[in-house]
Tab-separated table of C-alpha atoms and ligand atoms in Angstrom:
chain	number	residue	atom	x	y	z
A	1	MET	CA	-22.126	-37.197	13.194
A	2	GLY	CA	-20.459	-38.738	16.367
A	3	ILE	CA	-17.119	-37.717	17.611
A	4	GLN	CA	-14.414	-37.868	14.930
A	5	LYS	CA	-11.768	-40.516	15.610
A	6	LYS	CA	-8.182	-39.263	15.408
A	7	ILE	CA	-6.035	-41.080	13.097
A	8	VAL	CA	-2.366	-40.061	13.011
A	9	ILE	CA	-0.406	-41.272	10.237
A	10	ILE	CA	3.727	-41.248	10.384
A	11	GLY	CA	5.236	-40.894	7.022
A	12	ALA	CA	3.988	-39.570	3.665
A	13	GLY	CA	5.671	-42.210	1.426
A	14	PHE	CA	3.764	-44.617	-0.724
A	15	ALA	CA	1.832	-45.977	2.219
A	16	GLY	CA	1.138	-43.102	4.299
A	17	LEU	CA	0.028	-40.896	1.520
A	18	ARG	CA	-2.329	-43.379	0.104
A	19	LEU	CA	-3.882	-43.911	3.466
A	20	ALA	CA	-4.360	-40.263	3.873
A	21	GLN	CA	-5.816	-39.978	0.332
A	22	ASP	CA	-8.076	-42.734	0.915
A	23	LEU	CA	-9.471	-41.305	4.328
A	24	GLU	CA	-10.260	-37.935	2.689
A	25	ASN	CA	-13.750	-36.855	3.195
A	26	THR	CA	-14.399	-39.512	5.691
A	27	ASP	CA	-15.684	-39.004	9.325
A	28	PHE	CA	-12.049	-39.464	10.577
A	29	ASP	CA	-9.762	-36.690	11.784
A	30	VAL	CA	-6.660	-37.507	9.826
A	31	LEU	CA	-3.142	-35.993	10.914
A	32	LEU	CA	-0.254	-36.737	8.517
A	33	ILE	CA	3.235	-36.189	10.000
A	34	ASP	CA	6.418	-36.377	7.852
A	35	LYS	CA	9.768	-34.774	8.439
A	36	ASN	CA	9.673	-33.514	4.833
A	37	ASN	CA	6.947	-31.341	3.209
A	38	TYR	CA	7.131	-33.479	0.324
A	39	HIS	CA	6.456	-37.063	-0.942
A	40	GLN	CA	9.319	-38.783	-2.846
A	41	PHE	CA	9.073	-41.141	-5.742
A	42	GLN	CA	12.139	-43.408	-4.847
A	43	PRO	CA	12.107	-45.528	-8.022
A	44	LEU	CA	13.255	-42.606	-10.142
A	45	MET	CA	15.947	-41.243	-7.697
A	46	TYR	CA	18.742	-42.440	-9.511
A	47	GLN	CA	17.779	-40.501	-12.585
A	48	VAL	CA	18.099	-37.508	-10.253
A	49	ALA	CA	21.452	-38.591	-9.200
A	50	THR	CA	22.571	-38.930	-12.600
A	51	ALA	CA	21.179	-35.555	-13.975
A	52	ARG	CA	18.486	-36.885	-16.081
A	53	LEU	CA	15.432	-35.696	-14.193
A	54	GLU	CA	15.064	-32.631	-11.989
A	55	PRO	CA	14.407	-33.311	-8.162
A	56	ALA	CA	10.995	-31.413	-8.332
A	57	SER	CA	9.764	-34.027	-11.039
A	58	ILE	CA	9.973	-36.691	-8.375
A	59	SER	CA	8.838	-34.871	-5.316
A	60	PHE	CA	5.438	-33.472	-4.436
A	61	PRO	CA	4.514	-31.038	-1.952
A	62	LEU	CA	2.060	-32.591	0.525
A	63	ARG	CA	0.227	-29.381	1.098
A	64	LYS	CA	-0.562	-29.408	-2.440
A	65	VAL	CA	-2.161	-32.724	-2.598
A	66	PHE	CA	-4.395	-32.168	0.330
A	67	GLN	CA	-5.247	-28.553	-0.562
A	68	HIS	CA	-8.981	-29.120	-0.882
A	69	SER	CA	-9.269	-31.640	1.958
A	70	LYS	CA	-11.631	-31.185	4.853
A	71	ASN	CA	-10.339	-33.682	7.297
A	72	VAL	CA	-6.495	-34.115	6.617
A	73	ARG	CA	-4.072	-31.866	8.191
A	74	ILE	CA	-0.421	-32.093	7.767
A	75	ARG	CA	2.333	-31.484	10.167
A	76	ILE	CA	6.054	-31.179	9.175
A	77	ALA	CA	8.020	-33.032	12.126
A	78	ASP	CA	10.433	-35.513	13.134
A	79	VAL	CA	8.501	-38.119	15.098
A	80	LEU	CA	10.790	-39.060	18.285
A	81	SER	CA	8.862	-41.610	20.420
A	82	VAL	CA	5.375	-43.108	21.331
A	83	ASP	CA	3.628	-43.655	24.486
A	84	THR	CA	1.113	-46.523	23.747
A	85	GLN	CA	-0.233	-46.582	27.084
A	86	ASN	CA	-1.417	-42.767	26.861
A	87	LYS	CA	-2.046	-42.898	23.222
A	88	LYS	CA	0.579	-40.006	22.696
A	89	LEU	CA	2.963	-39.414	19.996
A	90	LYS	CA	6.086	-37.124	20.831
A	91	THR	CA	7.580	-35.146	17.827
A	92	SER	CA	10.098	-32.382	17.276
A	93	ILE	CA	7.221	-29.825	17.223
A	94	ALA	CA	4.507	-30.985	19.478
A	95	ASP	CA	2.893	-34.110	21.141
A	96	PHE	CA	-0.057	-35.199	19.432
A	97	GLU	CA	-2.866	-37.748	20.858
A	98	TYR	CA	-4.430	-40.203	18.902
A	99	ASP	CA	-7.092	-43.015	18.708
A	100	HIS	CA	-5.423	-44.958	15.959
A	101	LEU	CA	-1.798	-44.662	14.995
A	102	ILE	CA	-0.312	-45.784	11.852
A	103	ILE	CA	3.483	-45.990	11.376
A	104	ALA	CA	4.611	-45.881	7.673
A	105	PHE	CA	7.724	-44.161	8.022
A	106	GLY	CA	9.757	-46.869	6.059
A	107	CYS	CA	13.403	-47.722	6.104
A	108	THR	CA	16.876	-46.227	6.077
A	109	THR	CA	20.034	-47.429	4.406
A	110	ASN	CA	21.575	-50.390	6.035
A	111	TYR	CA	25.411	-50.190	6.310
A	112	PHE	CA	25.400	-53.589	8.385
A	113	GLY	CA	26.882	-51.865	11.313
A	114	ASN	CA	30.230	-50.660	9.185
A	115	ALA	CA	30.562	-46.987	10.729
A	116	GLU	CA	33.398	-46.559	8.108
A	117	ILE	CA	31.350	-47.193	5.172
A	118	GLU	CA	28.329	-45.164	6.699
A	119	LYS	CA	30.934	-42.174	6.924
A	120	PHE	CA	32.422	-42.344	3.355
A	121	ALA	CA	29.943	-44.188	0.983
A	122	PHE	CA	27.190	-42.322	-0.554
A	123	PRO	CA	23.449	-43.363	0.006
A	124	MET	CA	20.610	-42.628	-2.075
A	125	LYS	CA	17.503	-43.192	-0.021
A	126	SER	CA	16.057	-39.667	-0.207
A	127	VAL	CA	15.988	-36.808	-2.831
A	128	PRO	CA	18.545	-34.637	-0.875
A	129	GLU	CA	20.917	-37.739	-0.951
A	130	ALA	CA	20.226	-38.078	-4.661
A	131	ILE	CA	21.139	-34.206	-5.236
A	132	GLN	CA	24.295	-34.901	-2.926
A	133	LEU	CA	25.104	-37.859	-5.203
A	134	ARG	CA	24.687	-35.760	-8.311
A	135	ASN	CA	26.913	-33.196	-7.134
A	136	GLN	CA	29.535	-35.732	-6.097
A	137	ILE	CA	29.493	-37.308	-9.782
A	138	LEU	CA	29.565	-33.733	-11.406
A	139	GLN	CA	32.250	-32.517	-9.246
A	140	THR	CA	34.326	-35.792	-9.708
A	141	PHE	CA	34.400	-35.248	-13.645
A	142	GLU	CA	35.786	-31.618	-12.964
A	143	ASP	CA	38.344	-32.822	-10.420
A	144	ALA	CA	39.467	-35.399	-12.826
A	145	LEU	CA	40.531	-32.613	-15.166
A	146	ILE	CA	43.076	-31.294	-13.028
A	147	ALA	CA	44.058	-34.051	-10.893
A	148	PRO	CA	47.634	-35.196	-10.812
A	149	PRO	CA	48.206	-38.743	-12.514
A	150	ASP	CA	48.569	-40.556	-9.025
A	151	LYS	CA	45.059	-39.278	-8.043
A	152	ILE	CA	43.272	-39.813	-11.312
A	153	GLN	CA	42.299	-43.524	-11.166
A	154	ALA	CA	40.657	-43.189	-7.794
A	155	LEU	CA	38.203	-40.338	-9.236
A	156	MET	CA	37.627	-42.485	-12.364
A	157	ASN	CA	36.665	-45.480	-10.425
A	158	PHE	CA	32.842	-45.441	-9.608
A	159	VAL	CA	31.729	-48.574	-7.545
A	160	VAL	CA	28.275	-49.172	-6.850
A	161	VAL	CA	27.552	-51.721	-4.137
A	162	GLY	CA	24.368	-53.732	-4.172
A	163	GLY	CA	23.261	-55.435	-7.371
A	164	GLY	CA	19.332	-54.930	-6.733
A	165	PRO	CA	17.399	-52.817	-8.954
A	166	THR	CA	18.560	-49.466	-7.450
A	167	GLY	CA	22.424	-50.664	-8.030
A	168	VAL	CA	21.804	-52.007	-11.355
A	169	GLU	CA	19.859	-48.900	-12.669
A	170	LEU	CA	22.494	-46.551	-11.060
A	171	ALA	CA	25.261	-48.362	-12.560
A	172	GLY	CA	23.640	-48.663	-16.015
A	173	ALA	CA	22.933	-44.858	-15.893
A	174	LEU	CA	26.559	-44.000	-15.141
A	175	ALA	CA	27.746	-46.084	-17.863
A	176	GLU	CA	25.543	-44.340	-20.449
A	177	MET	CA	26.979	-41.012	-19.103
A	178	LYS	CA	30.470	-42.206	-19.823
A	179	LYS	CA	29.192	-43.131	-23.467
A	180	ASN	CA	26.936	-40.349	-24.394
A	181	ILE	CA	27.851	-37.293	-22.278
A	182	LEU	CA	31.354	-37.119	-21.072
A	183	PRO	CA	32.829	-37.134	-24.696
A	184	LYS	CA	30.573	-34.118	-25.431
A	185	ASP	CA	31.007	-32.301	-22.230
A	186	TYR	CA	34.657	-32.809	-21.885
A	187	PRO	CA	36.152	-32.947	-25.538
A	188	ASP	CA	39.470	-31.968	-24.021
A	189	LYS	CA	39.629	-35.090	-21.591
A	190	ASP	CA	39.783	-38.775	-22.262
A	191	PHE	CA	37.440	-40.616	-20.108
A	192	SER	CA	37.869	-43.749	-21.468
A	193	LYS	CA	39.598	-44.822	-18.080
A	194	LEU	CA	36.494	-44.240	-16.222
A	195	THR	CA	35.330	-47.809	-14.825
A	196	ILE	CA	32.072	-48.442	-13.122
A	197	TYR	CA	31.931	-51.418	-10.902
A	198	LEU	CA	28.925	-53.125	-9.609
A	199	LEU	CA	29.371	-55.194	-6.549
A	200	GLU	CA	27.078	-57.693	-5.278
A	201	GLY	CA	27.410	-60.206	-2.562
A	202	SER	CA	25.134	-63.023	-3.888
A	203	PRO	CA	25.609	-64.936	-6.871
A	204	ASN	CA	23.519	-62.894	-9.105
A	205	VAL	CA	22.327	-59.345	-9.872
A	206	LEU	CA	18.630	-58.874	-9.348
A	207	SER	CA	18.358	-61.846	-7.213
A	208	PRO	CA	14.459	-61.857	-6.555
A	209	MET	CA	13.970	-61.769	-10.150
A	210	SER	CA	13.787	-64.606	-13.001
A	211	ILE	CA	16.986	-66.136	-14.188
A	212	ASP	CA	16.324	-64.716	-17.616
A	213	SER	CA	16.079	-61.234	-16.209
A	214	GLN	CA	19.248	-61.905	-14.084
A	215	LYS	CA	21.228	-63.185	-16.890
A	216	MET	CA	20.034	-60.460	-19.454
A	217	SER	CA	20.598	-57.511	-17.091
A	218	ARG	CA	24.163	-58.596	-16.419
A	219	LYS	CA	24.650	-58.964	-20.034
A	220	TYR	CA	23.166	-55.477	-20.808
A	221	LEU	CA	25.483	-54.103	-18.024
A	222	GLU	CA	28.662	-55.802	-19.280
A	223	GLU	CA	27.659	-54.523	-22.917
A	224	LEU	CA	27.647	-50.952	-21.445
A	225	GLY	CA	31.146	-51.710	-20.102
A	226	VAL	CA	30.231	-52.159	-16.295
A	227	ILE	CA	32.448	-54.615	-14.467
A	228	VAL	CA	29.933	-56.758	-12.421
A	229	LYS	CA	31.520	-58.776	-9.651
A	230	THR	CA	28.847	-61.009	-7.864
A	231	ASN	CA	29.723	-63.061	-4.768
A	232	THR	CA	31.730	-60.042	-3.714
A	233	ILE	CA	31.674	-58.571	-0.157
A	234	VAL	CA	33.139	-55.180	0.632
A	235	LYS	CA	34.864	-55.219	3.749
A	236	HIS	CA	36.241	-51.814	4.522
A	237	TYR	CA	36.265	-48.505	2.699
A	238	ASP	CA	38.317	-45.429	4.029
A	239	GLY	CA	36.991	-42.903	1.318
A	240	LYS	CA	39.956	-43.865	-0.616
A	241	THR	CA	40.260	-47.660	-1.042
A	242	VAL	CA	37.594	-50.218	-1.264
A	243	SER	CA	38.689	-53.472	0.281
A	244	LEU	CA	36.809	-56.651	-0.603
A	245	GLN	CA	36.635	-59.820	1.183
A	246	SER	CA	38.724	-61.681	-1.590
A	247	GLY	CA	41.889	-59.447	-0.623
A	248	GLU	CA	41.248	-57.327	-3.722
A	249	ILE	CA	41.395	-53.448	-3.542
A	250	ILE	CA	39.702	-50.997	-5.620
A	251	GLU	CA	40.848	-47.123	-5.349
A	252	SER	CA	37.871	-45.023	-5.554
A	253	THR	CA	36.549	-41.756	-4.026
A	254	ASN	CA	33.000	-42.449	-5.302
A	255	VAL	CA	31.333	-45.660	-3.534
A	256	ILE	CA	27.623	-45.676	-3.755
A	257	TRP	CA	26.020	-47.821	-1.333
A	258	ALA	CA	22.872	-49.670	-2.464
A	259	ALA	CA	23.223	-52.679	-0.413
A	260	GLY	CA	20.219	-52.765	1.591
A	261	ILE	CA	17.810	-51.219	3.980
A	262	ILE	CA	16.796	-51.686	7.635
A	263	GLY	CA	13.548	-50.243	9.464
A	264	ASN	CA	13.810	-46.899	11.113
A	265	THR	CA	13.116	-47.159	14.791
A	266	LEU	CA	10.569	-45.662	17.324
A	267	GLU	CA	11.107	-45.586	20.932
A	268	GLY	CA	7.997	-46.848	22.804
A	269	ILE	CA	7.539	-49.833	20.373
A	270	PRO	CA	8.182	-52.693	22.608
A	271	THR	CA	11.178	-54.949	21.532
A	272	GLU	CA	8.689	-58.004	21.176
A	273	SER	CA	6.982	-56.210	18.398
A	274	VAL	CA	10.041	-55.690	16.376
A	275	THR	CA	11.569	-58.608	14.105
A	276	ARG	CA	14.351	-59.066	11.841
A	277	GLY	CA	15.426	-55.957	9.651
A	278	ASN	CA	13.949	-53.817	12.311
A	279	ARG	CA	10.487	-54.281	10.850
A	280	PHE	CA	7.396	-54.289	13.078
A	281	LEU	CA	5.418	-57.589	13.304
A	282	VAL	CA	1.872	-57.105	12.237
A	283	ASN	CA	-1.149	-59.227	11.778
A	284	ARG	CA	-3.181	-59.677	8.558
A	285	PHE	CA	-4.815	-56.356	9.425
A	286	ASN	CA	-1.554	-54.518	9.655
A	287	ASN	CA	-2.159	-54.366	13.541
A	288	ILE	CA	1.302	-54.249	15.327
A	289	VAL	CA	1.176	-57.374	17.552
A	290	ASN	CA	0.786	-56.743	21.341
A	291	LEU	CA	-0.277	-53.207	20.613
A	292	GLU	CA	-3.792	-52.001	20.433
A	293	ASN	CA	-4.671	-49.546	17.909
A	294	VAL	CA	-1.321	-49.176	16.256
A	295	TYR	CA	-0.487	-50.239	12.853
A	296	ALA	CA	2.387	-50.485	10.589
A	297	LEU	CA	2.259	-50.275	6.802
A	298	GLY	CA	4.740	-50.619	4.006
A	299	ASP	CA	8.395	-51.367	4.309
A	300	ILE	CA	8.386	-51.075	7.941
A	301	ALA	CA	5.727	-53.761	8.179
A	302	PHE	CA	6.538	-57.517	8.674
A	303	MET	CA	3.356	-59.685	7.826
A	304	ALA	CA	3.852	-63.353	7.520
A	305	THR	CA	1.326	-65.081	5.411
A	306	PRO	CA	1.220	-68.701	4.358
A	307	LYS	CA	2.183	-67.455	0.746
A	308	TYR	CA	4.901	-65.127	2.107
A	309	PRO	CA	6.336	-66.730	5.235
A	310	ASN	CA	9.283	-64.598	5.187
A	311	GLY	CA	7.234	-61.382	4.871
A	312	HIS	CA	6.353	-59.360	1.732
A	313	PRO	CA	8.805	-57.710	-0.489
A	314	GLN	CA	9.676	-54.203	0.403
A	315	VAL	CA	8.428	-52.452	-2.790
A	316	ALA	CA	5.925	-49.595	-3.449
A	317	SER	CA	2.755	-51.816	-4.497
A	318	VAL	CA	2.984	-53.611	-1.313
A	319	ALA	CA	2.844	-50.398	0.598
A	320	ILE	CA	0.081	-48.912	-1.568
A	321	GLU	CA	-2.078	-52.032	-1.359
A	322	GLN	CA	-1.808	-52.450	2.510
A	323	ALA	CA	-2.841	-48.790	2.837
A	324	LYS	CA	-5.912	-49.240	0.811
A	325	VAL	CA	-6.944	-52.398	2.692
A	326	LEU	CA	-6.338	-50.506	5.943
A	327	ALA	CA	-8.401	-47.372	4.610
A	328	ASN	CA	-11.227	-49.860	3.795
A	329	ASN	CA	-11.246	-51.404	7.142
A	330	PHE	CA	-11.380	-48.014	8.821
A	331	LYS	CA	-14.453	-47.163	6.777
A	332	LEU	CA	-15.880	-50.845	7.382
A	333	SER	CA	-15.401	-50.167	11.127
A	334	LEU	CA	-17.718	-47.192	10.737
A	335	LYS	CA	-20.617	-49.489	9.608
A	336	SER	CA	-19.532	-51.890	12.104
A	337	LYS	CA	-18.844	-54.669	9.255
A	338	PRO	CA	-16.071	-57.107	9.630
A	339	LYS	CA	-12.426	-56.438	8.506
A	340	VAL	CA	-10.756	-57.623	5.278
A	341	GLU	CA	-7.254	-59.436	5.598
A	342	TYR	CA	-4.514	-58.158	3.406
A	343	GLU	CA	-2.910	-60.651	0.900
A	344	TYR	CA	-0.085	-59.550	-1.749
A	345	HIS	CA	-0.919	-60.173	-5.228
A	346	ASP	CA	2.319	-59.938	-7.174
A	347	LYS	CA	1.692	-58.381	-10.382
A	348	GLY	CA	5.485	-58.433	-11.266
A	349	SER	CA	8.632	-56.491	-11.127
A	350	MET	CA	11.032	-54.690	-13.601
A	351	ALA	CA	14.362	-53.091	-13.819
A	352	THR	CA	16.019	-50.928	-16.446
A	353	VAL	CA	19.821	-50.756	-17.372
A	354	GLY	CA	19.857	-48.257	-20.064
A	355	LYS	CA	18.290	-47.037	-23.385
A	356	ARG	CA	16.065	-49.956	-24.851
A	357	LYS	CA	17.432	-52.376	-22.126
A	358	ALA	CA	15.129	-53.399	-19.442
A	359	VAL	CA	13.909	-56.636	-17.878
A	360	VAL	CA	10.257	-57.393	-16.858
A	361	ASP	CA	9.007	-60.181	-14.932
A	362	LEU	CA	5.249	-60.891	-15.014
A	363	PRO	CA	3.635	-63.633	-12.900
A	364	LYS	CA	3.504	-66.264	-15.746
A	365	PHE	CA	6.318	-65.150	-18.199
A	366	SER	CA	9.194	-62.506	-18.195
A	367	PHE	CA	10.405	-60.247	-21.313
A	368	GLN	CA	13.742	-58.113	-21.676
A	369	GLY	CA	14.844	-55.670	-24.262
A	370	ARG	CA	13.015	-52.772	-26.175
A	371	LEU	CA	9.523	-53.834	-25.232
A	372	ALA	CA	10.471	-54.044	-21.557
A	373	TRP	CA	12.043	-50.669	-21.605
A	374	PHE	CA	8.951	-49.062	-22.964
A	375	THR	CA	6.694	-51.113	-20.471
A	376	TRP	CA	8.957	-49.779	-17.577
A	377	MET	CA	8.651	-46.190	-18.971
A	378	PHE	CA	5.018	-46.397	-19.278
A	379	ILE	CA	4.352	-47.858	-15.800
A	380	HIS	CA	6.777	-45.348	-14.154
A	381	LEU	CA	4.883	-42.546	-16.005
A	382	MET	CA	1.494	-43.890	-14.828
A	383	LEU	CA	2.689	-44.134	-11.115
A	384	ILE	CA	4.226	-40.554	-10.654
A	385	LEU	CA	1.618	-38.373	-8.910
A	386	SER	CA	0.805	-35.262	-10.907
A	387	VAL	CA	-0.172	-34.531	-14.520
A	388	LYS	CA	2.461	-31.771	-14.587
A	389	ASN	CA	5.123	-34.041	-13.402
A	390	LYS	CA	4.246	-36.860	-15.727
A	391	LEU	CA	4.720	-34.354	-18.737
A	392	SER	CA	7.908	-33.028	-17.520
A	393	ILE	CA	9.342	-36.385	-17.118
A	394	PHE	CA	7.995	-37.323	-20.255
A	395	VAL	CA	9.509	-34.484	-22.122
A	396	ASN	CA	12.706	-35.118	-20.521
A	397	TRP	CA	12.751	-38.672	-21.617
A	398	MET	CA	11.782	-37.709	-25.043
A	399	PHE	CA	14.554	-35.250	-25.194
A	400	SER	CA	17.263	-37.651	-23.993
A	401	TYR	CA	15.847	-40.379	-26.227
A	402	PHE	CA	16.726	-38.384	-29.339
A	403	ASN	CA	19.750	-36.488	-28.249
A	404	ASN	CA	21.210	-39.046	-25.510
A	405	ASP	CA	21.563	-35.801	-23.832
A	406	SER	CA	19.973	-33.521	-20.756
A	407	THR	CA	20.230	-29.977	-19.668
A	408	LEU	CA	20.225	-30.702	-16.118
A	409	ARG	CA	23.920	-31.277	-15.333
A	410	VAL	CA	24.044	-28.219	-12.675
A	411	LEU	CA	26.082	-28.456	-9.608
A	412	LEU	CA	23.922	-26.898	-6.888
A	413	LYS	CA	25.704	-26.785	-3.780
A	414	PRO	CA	24.125	-25.272	-0.692
A	415	ALA	CA	25.063	-21.776	0.161
A	416	SER	CA	26.656	-21.104	3.398
A	417	LYS	CA	26.718	-17.752	5.239
A	418	ASN	CA	29.760	-18.985	7.486
A	419	LYS	CA	32.375	-18.447	4.952
B	1	LIG	C1	16.426	-45.805	-4.560
B	1	LIG	C2	15.195	-46.650	-4.490
B	1	LIG	C3	14.572	-47.325	-5.511
B	1	LIG	C4	13.486	-47.909	-5.571
B	1	LIG	N1	12.654	-48.416	-6.649
B	1	LIG	C5	11.699	-49.189	-6.506
B	1	LIG	C6	11.006	-49.503	-7.746
B	1	LIG	O1	11.472	-49.389	-8.893
B	1	LIG	N2	9.915	-50.404	-7.614
B	1	LIG	C7	9.376	-50.419	-6.384
B	1	LIG	O2	8.306	-51.096	-6.105
B	1	LIG	N3	9.790	-49.996	-5.078
B	1	LIG	C8	11.161	-49.429	-5.264
B	1	LIG	N4	11.740	-49.032	-4.064
B	1	LIG	C9	11.059	-49.269	-2.906
B	1	LIG	C10	10.005	-48.471	-2.451
B	1	LIG	O3	10.297	-46.893	-2.722
B	1	LIG	C11	9.575	-48.623	-1.078
B	1	LIG	O4	9.016	-49.999	-0.867
B	1	LIG	C12	8.154	-47.607	-0.624
B	1	LIG	O5	8.778	-46.244	-0.698
B	1	LIG	C13	7.844	-48.211	0.512
B	1	LIG	O6	6.861	-47.088	1.054
B	1	LIG	P1	6.663	-46.691	2.737
B	1	LIG	O7	5.403	-45.755	2.593
B	1	LIG	O8	6.735	-47.896	3.465
B	1	LIG	O9	7.926	-45.922	3.086
B	1	LIG	P2	8.688	-44.724	2.169
B	1	LIG	O10	8.104	-44.456	0.824
B	1	LIG	O11	9.919	-44.677	2.316
B	1	LIG	O12	8.141	-43.576	3.012
B	1	LIG	C14	8.646	-43.135	4.301
B	1	LIG	C15	8.126	-41.680	4.646
B	1	LIG	O13	8.290	-41.691	6.399
B	1	LIG	C16	8.839	-40.309	6.461
B	1	LIG	N5	9.732	-40.578	7.710
B	1	LIG	C17	10.751	-41.269	8.095
B	1	LIG	N6	11.232	-41.163	9.211
B	1	LIG	C18	10.446	-40.138	10.002
B	1	LIG	C19	10.362	-39.805	11.191
B	1	LIG	N7	10.958	-40.057	12.312
B	1	LIG	N8	9.371	-38.720	11.399
B	1	LIG	C20	8.465	-38.405	10.450
B	1	LIG	N9	8.600	-38.818	9.022
B	1	LIG	C21	9.500	-39.706	8.796
B	1	LIG	C22	10.059	-40.130	5.276
B	1	LIG	O14	10.226	-38.725	5.016
B	1	LIG	C23	9.002	-40.675	4.149
B	1	LIG	O15	8.321	-39.615	3.534
B	1	LIG	C24	12.881	-48.225	-4.157
B	1	LIG	C25	13.650	-47.686	-3.250
B	1	LIG	C26	14.635	-46.852	-3.254
B	1	LIG	C27	15.330	-46.335	-2.121
């Protein structure tokens, strides 16, 4: 065996994790770096935020995944900068040398430069943020019990900004909480004034999906009592008042920001290699343009193909498929065989609004309702990483299917020694 090539992967999300898994037991020396010691399954984060699933059901310790691996090592560190000339990566714990560097560190919440919104609105891009949101939601119900009359409505208004799948799913889950949970948990309080707004800047919710799915998801949301406002832009939010571009004002202490994402940045990546949305420009082999041996995968990669001239959608399946192709290309390089280009084959998309209410678009047709909802659940169960987590989620879902309830509404606030 020759000298092992060092492959350093930044990020153990859908792309980075899959790449490391596919490179297990090869002749590469793989170092997987993430700032967290776990992989997170973002599609079910809204269920953690609304106390339907435990955080551990959607988070997987990386060391457990690679317990038996001979060539994959893990480091928990924040990646700070890269020196592409000398092939060195600087992190919060040490510098690492590489032969090939793969950047798969994804995106972060995009507040479109509005520092005020960033300060006061709640994001949901990580498991800790989903837990923070869960605490905020549960604490708001407690605060509403004792609030003076002039403070009540701001507590009772939940404003979800962004009508993509995350916003739609979250608004639907909050509406189901109002309908099924609050009357049981708070028999002494009238929560009928609790209002859930879903605000979307474009003319439709779920805008990348089919017209039928857009219409049905809106209908489902409205049936659940959600006030859906499309063509609606948020201009300011000061923690108490949401000001819309139309001049309308909504009093709310609970604004959830699901309105967009922007690429994470890495010092040392030349500006010519970065394009809109802070994404790194890559060729069909996920190689960052102008940089040798540096690759980008998943949400952070911008690959224009004849079929997708504006880049691929930022979804889990693209991240996973790109990782598979790149891992295969590394293996082919060991045999001096030619590399294979990446092409996205869209297998469809889906979103759920509530119990027996979901929308599914397949390449040739779309369907909605009960069948779509079971399809959504089945696919998500299949995608979740471990058998134990599949079982735990399945049990939770079955429990809430029959009871419209869960036992997870615990307010777990971080302890502090500095009283
Ligand atoms: C709430 C939500 C719901 C979603 N629902 C769906 C869905 O239903 N279906 C779907 O297909 N897609 C969904 N997506 C999109 C999907 O999650 C992304 O497309 C996918 O996660 C992209 O994978 P990735 O590997 O590129 O990045 P990610 O999965 O985001 O992984 C990035 C990793 O990099 C790490 N990292 C970041 N910065 C650093 C740093 N400086 N140093 C070290 N490590 C770092 C992070 O900790 C993370 O582990 C959803 C996204 C969100 C936020």
